[in-house]
Amino acid sequence: MRSYLLRRLPSALLVLFAASFLIFAILRLVPGDPATSLAGPDASPATVAAIRDRLGLDAPLLSQYAHWIGSLLTGDLGPSYAIGGEVSDLIGDGLGATTELTLAALLFVILLGTAFGILGATSRSRWIRSAIRVTTTAALAVPPFVSGVLLVVLFAVVLGVLPPGGRVAFLDAPDLAAQYLLLPALCLALPSAAVLGRYLKDGIERALAEDYIRTATAAGIAPRRLLWRHALPNALPPVVTLLGMQTGHLLGGAVLVEAIFAWPGLGQLAEQGLQRRDYPVVQDLLLLLVAVFVVVQLLTDLVYAWLDPRIRWE
């Protein structure tokens, strides 16, 4: 397993390097100038030039890129241009909230996706299978900004059982924090849970159609044991890969969901950074998301290789 990990590391580092260069270049193509935004509309050219010099924006682009990468390697992210404060402090303040939301959504994805997949593949009731098919189709068809509003209207306005937005820290009040977390986590998890459920359903159905399963059924082995001991383990390896990909989608979707439910995470910080052309904040946030996605994919490959030794041999 260690040699397999060492073979995967160079490609992961190459992806991070390419992503950092693209992020840096694309942000510089966005219309607007941080120095002009900070100076204000009535500032003189000399004032704007002084701000550009102080921020280092008048240096060549390659020099700016090299300075940024060097700062990342030393752990010094530097100050924010427009929001104020150190970039590391700003990211640290929002990282806990976004991680909390993403992990809760991932738990919903696993629970709902597993239930959708197993019931859809094994239930003998046509109504249950139809209900699961309709639910997964709706979860995939309705975008999060619509499902989020519908969840708020139903549970916060009509029923009045859950808060419409905001966040409470778990350490302060765990029961109240769970109430604030439920709606945004469910909204974020629904599309990924539908994808996972459909993928798992197809995998279980293929496994149950194998000859050895039919032979074991004829020999009198209980269907529940065939499902949990044989069909489900055989369907898991590709599902693990899909789950890793969906984890990256959860991180990206958290930005939109945080805006809907006023969740104080990295999404709000990214929105502020983009509006104010705060290059250090935005480029560090984007690279952080890419790095998390790369790490998740690397861990997913390791789990896949653990479940299927043929991957390690290849």
XYZ file of C-alpha atoms in Angstrom:
314
model
C 0.000 0.000 0.000
C 2.887 2.375 0.737
C 4.380 1.892 -2.741
C 0.963 2.513 -4.282
C 0.687 5.781 -2.345
C 4.160 6.863 -3.462
C 3.193 6.233 -7.091
C 0.103 8.425 -6.710
C 1.805 11.376 -4.985
C 3.603 12.880 -8.043
C 0.380 13.205 -10.016
C -1.348 14.813 -7.017
C 1.445 17.372 -6.649
C 1.330 18.078 -10.383
C -2.404 18.753 -10.167
C -1.850 21.190 -7.293
C 0.865 23.033 -9.205
C -1.251 23.314 -12.374
C -4.271 24.434 -10.339
C -2.277 27.132 -8.558
C -1.069 28.564 -11.876
C -4.562 28.528 -13.413
C -6.134 30.114 -10.324
C -3.530 32.882 -10.292
C -3.913 33.562 -14.033
C -7.720 33.482 -14.133
C -8.093 35.867 -11.196
C -5.893 38.394 -12.994
C -8.212 38.199 -16.010
C -11.258 39.182 -13.940
C -12.218 42.815 -14.677
C -11.371 45.252 -11.927
C -8.342 46.411 -9.997
C -7.902 45.938 -6.234
C -5.942 49.182 -5.972
C -8.729 51.154 -7.659
C -11.356 49.523 -5.441
C -9.386 50.374 -2.301
C -8.602 53.936 -3.387
C -12.196 54.768 -4.290
C -13.704 56.297 -7.433
C -12.383 59.824 -6.757
C -8.758 58.848 -6.062
C -5.975 60.359 -8.103
C -3.718 58.210 -10.333
C -0.845 58.848 -7.926
C -2.865 57.416 -5.029
C -3.822 54.335 -7.047
C -0.185 53.858 -8.097
C 0.964 54.130 -4.478
C -1.536 51.479 -3.410
C -0.469 49.186 -6.259
C 3.146 49.588 -5.178
C 2.327 48.866 -1.538
C 0.379 45.722 -2.462
C 3.028 44.553 -4.917
C 0.612 44.624 -7.847
C 3.034 46.559 -10.043
C 5.548 43.691 -10.050
C 5.682 41.266 -13.024
C 3.049 38.531 -12.894
C 5.605 35.755 -12.627
C 7.203 37.521 -9.678
C 3.804 37.861 -8.009
C 3.124 34.163 -8.621
C 6.530 33.137 -7.235
C 5.984 35.322 -4.158
C 2.554 33.745 -3.587
C 3.861 30.176 -3.858
C 6.787 30.994 -1.605
C 4.437 32.422 1.008
C 2.281 29.292 0.849
C 5.286 27.024 1.345
C 6.385 28.992 4.389
C 2.865 29.120 5.846
C 2.683 32.924 5.706
C -0.481 33.735 3.726
C -0.074 37.451 4.248
C -2.683 40.173 4.818
C -6.001 40.636 3.080
C -6.203 43.522 0.607
C -9.748 44.673 1.284
C -11.493 42.581 3.946
C -8.851 43.252 6.576
C -6.782 41.004 8.826
C -4.541 38.067 8.052
C -5.727 35.662 5.364
C -4.899 32.664 7.572
C -7.135 34.036 10.338
C -10.004 34.697 7.919
C -9.801 31.202 6.443
C -9.438 29.641 9.889
C -12.586 31.381 11.130
C -14.703 30.041 8.260
C -13.056 26.652 7.827
C -14.636 25.142 10.929
C -18.161 26.089 9.851
C -17.685 24.797 6.294
C -16.095 21.566 7.536
C -18.988 21.054 9.934
C -21.526 21.557 7.153
C -19.656 19.322 4.692
C -19.212 16.457 7.172
C -22.884 16.586 8.173
C -23.893 16.567 4.501
C -21.514 13.651 3.844
C -23.188 11.691 6.648
C -26.578 12.349 5.039
C -25.191 11.265 1.667
C -23.981 7.945 3.058
C -27.155 7.214 5.025
C -29.648 8.293 2.363
C -27.620 6.911 -0.561
C -27.244 3.520 1.123
C -30.966 3.387 1.934
C -31.924 4.402 -1.620
C -29.566 1.846 -3.142
C -30.455 -1.141 -0.980
C -34.215 -0.564 -0.970
C -34.271 0.194 -4.686
C -32.427 -3.027 -5.498
C -34.029 -5.450 -3.033
C -37.509 -4.204 -2.168
C -40.356 -6.315 -3.553
C -42.831 -3.464 -3.232
C -43.429 -1.620 -6.470
C -44.577 1.447 -4.519
C -41.331 1.658 -2.566
C -39.233 1.337 -5.708
C -41.338 3.978 -7.453
C -41.091 6.338 -4.487
C -37.301 5.985 -4.425
C -37.077 6.578 -8.171
C -39.219 9.720 -7.937
C -37.253 11.005 -4.929
C -33.849 10.531 -6.556
C -35.046 12.070 -9.813
C -36.395 15.133 -7.997
C -33.207 15.469 -5.943
C -31.138 15.491 -9.135
C -33.459 17.752 -11.121
C -34.050 20.474 -8.514
C -30.960 22.703 -7.951
C -29.861 23.439 -4.372
C -30.934 27.099 -4.495
C -34.499 25.921 -5.189
C -34.556 22.967 -2.797
C -33.038 25.173 -0.094
C -35.816 27.728 -0.408
C -38.441 24.964 -0.406
C -36.952 23.426 2.740
C -36.967 26.807 4.484
C -40.587 27.470 3.480
C -41.745 24.020 4.594
C -39.857 23.480 7.851
C -39.206 27.060 9.007
C -42.242 29.006 7.752
C -45.110 26.522 7.426
C -44.254 23.995 10.142
C -42.029 26.259 12.244
C -39.940 23.389 13.608
C -36.470 24.424 12.373
C -34.646 27.778 12.103
C -34.374 29.259 8.590
C -30.676 30.117 8.806
C -27.666 30.989 10.893
C -25.325 28.858 12.982
C -24.750 27.936 16.603
C -21.505 26.278 17.694
C -21.825 22.686 18.879
C -19.753 23.387 21.976
C -22.181 26.090 23.080
C -25.477 24.230 22.582
C -25.332 20.844 20.792
C -29.104 20.382 20.509
C -29.653 23.887 19.125
C -26.641 23.573 16.802
C -28.093 20.373 15.307
C -31.327 22.209 14.512
C -29.465 24.959 12.650
C -27.335 22.394 10.817
C -30.097 20.055 9.666
C -31.618 22.053 6.798
C -28.402 23.242 5.081
C -26.796 19.791 5.418
C -29.863 18.094 3.953
C -30.077 20.605 1.106
C -26.403 20.082 0.282
C -26.623 16.289 0.518
C -29.725 15.529 -1.576
C -28.192 15.551 -5.110
C -25.138 13.513 -4.082
C -27.290 11.049 -2.127
C -29.449 10.512 -5.220
C -26.379 9.836 -7.389
C -24.888 7.478 -4.810
C -28.197 5.647 -4.360
C -28.656 5.042 -8.068
C -25.067 3.887 -8.488
C -25.303 1.535 -5.508
C -28.649 0.158 -6.715
C -27.180 -0.729 -10.114
C -24.121 -2.323 -8.493
C -26.211 -4.470 -6.140
C -28.508 -5.565 -8.971
C -25.513 -6.605 -11.075
C -24.012 -8.500 -8.143
C -27.303 -10.282 -7.386
C -27.509 -11.402 -11.008
C -24.177 -13.258 -10.846
C -24.162 -17.042 -11.180
C -22.691 -17.656 -7.744
C -25.516 -15.677 -6.129
C -28.122 -17.754 -7.942
C -26.310 -20.917 -6.912
C -26.181 -19.793 -3.292
C -29.875 -18.898 -3.407
C -30.720 -22.355 -4.732
C -28.639 -23.841 -1.893
C -30.909 -22.137 0.619
C -28.668 -19.315 1.872
C -30.724 -16.462 3.339
C -31.182 -13.467 1.011
C -30.105 -11.053 3.769
C -26.786 -12.860 4.165
C -26.253 -12.873 0.393
C -26.861 -9.121 0.319
C -24.593 -8.104 3.200
C -21.842 -10.707 2.808
C -21.547 -10.945 -0.971
C -23.561 -8.530 -3.139
C -22.911 -5.326 -1.171
C -19.104 -5.815 -0.769
C -18.801 -6.487 -4.504
C -20.724 -3.310 -5.300
C -18.711 -1.104 -2.917
C -15.392 -0.387 -4.745
C -16.839 1.771 -7.557
C -19.235 3.371 -5.070
C -16.271 4.424 -2.906
C -14.747 6.196 -5.916
C -18.044 7.940 -6.592
C -18.318 8.971 -2.946
C -14.896 10.602 -3.143
C -15.964 12.572 -6.195
C -19.195 13.625 -4.517
C -17.229 14.862 -1.492
C -15.534 17.350 -3.802
C -18.924 18.391 -5.127
C -20.132 18.928 -1.563
C -17.261 21.333 -0.928
C -18.102 23.284 -4.066
C -21.835 23.279 -3.383
C -21.315 24.468 0.180
C -20.573 27.961 -1.160
C -24.111 28.311 -2.552
C -25.833 26.596 0.363
C -24.054 28.845 2.857
C -25.459 31.882 1.069
C -29.008 30.475 1.209
C -28.926 29.628 4.915
C -26.646 32.487 6.071
C -24.065 29.931 7.168
C -20.861 31.785 8.182
C -18.341 29.615 6.353
C -15.818 29.899 3.558
C -18.567 30.561 1.017
C -19.346 33.975 2.455
C -15.640 34.747 2.653
C -15.186 33.812 -1.011
C -18.128 36.016 -1.986
C -16.660 38.993 -0.140
C -13.237 38.390 -1.661
C -14.603 38.250 -5.206
C -16.705 41.375 -4.788
C -13.732 43.367 -3.433
C -11.090 41.861 -5.775
C -9.206 40.554 -2.751
C -6.680 38.361 -4.585
C -4.929 36.786 -1.567
C -8.193 35.615 0.005
C -9.768 34.229 -3.181
C -6.709 32.477 -4.581
C -5.863 30.873 -1.221
C -9.465 29.708 -0.811
C -9.628 28.216 -4.296
C -6.314 26.445 -3.916
C -7.438 25.119 -0.521
C -10.560 23.613 -2.113
C -8.451 22.016 -4.851
C -6.029 20.631 -2.266
C -8.866 19.134 -0.223
C -10.350 17.596 -3.359
C -6.973 16.096 -4.317
C -6.469 14.658 -0.817
C -9.975 13.174 -0.828
C -9.361 11.566 -4.210
C -6.044 10.187 -2.992
C -7.699 8.680 0.078
C -10.455 7.300 -2.134
C -7.908 5.576 -4.351
C -6.267 4.068 -1.274
C -9.582 2.712 -0.001
C -10.367 1.365 -3.476
C -6.976 -0.356 -3.586
C -7.610 -1.811 -0.127
C -11.005 -3.176 -1.202
C -9.701 -4.490 -4.532
C -6.076 -5.742 -4.361
C -5.963 -6.002 -8.155
C -5.622 -2.215 -8.285
C -2.430 -2.379 -6.210
C -1.015 -5.151 -8.372
C -1.605 -3.157 -11.525
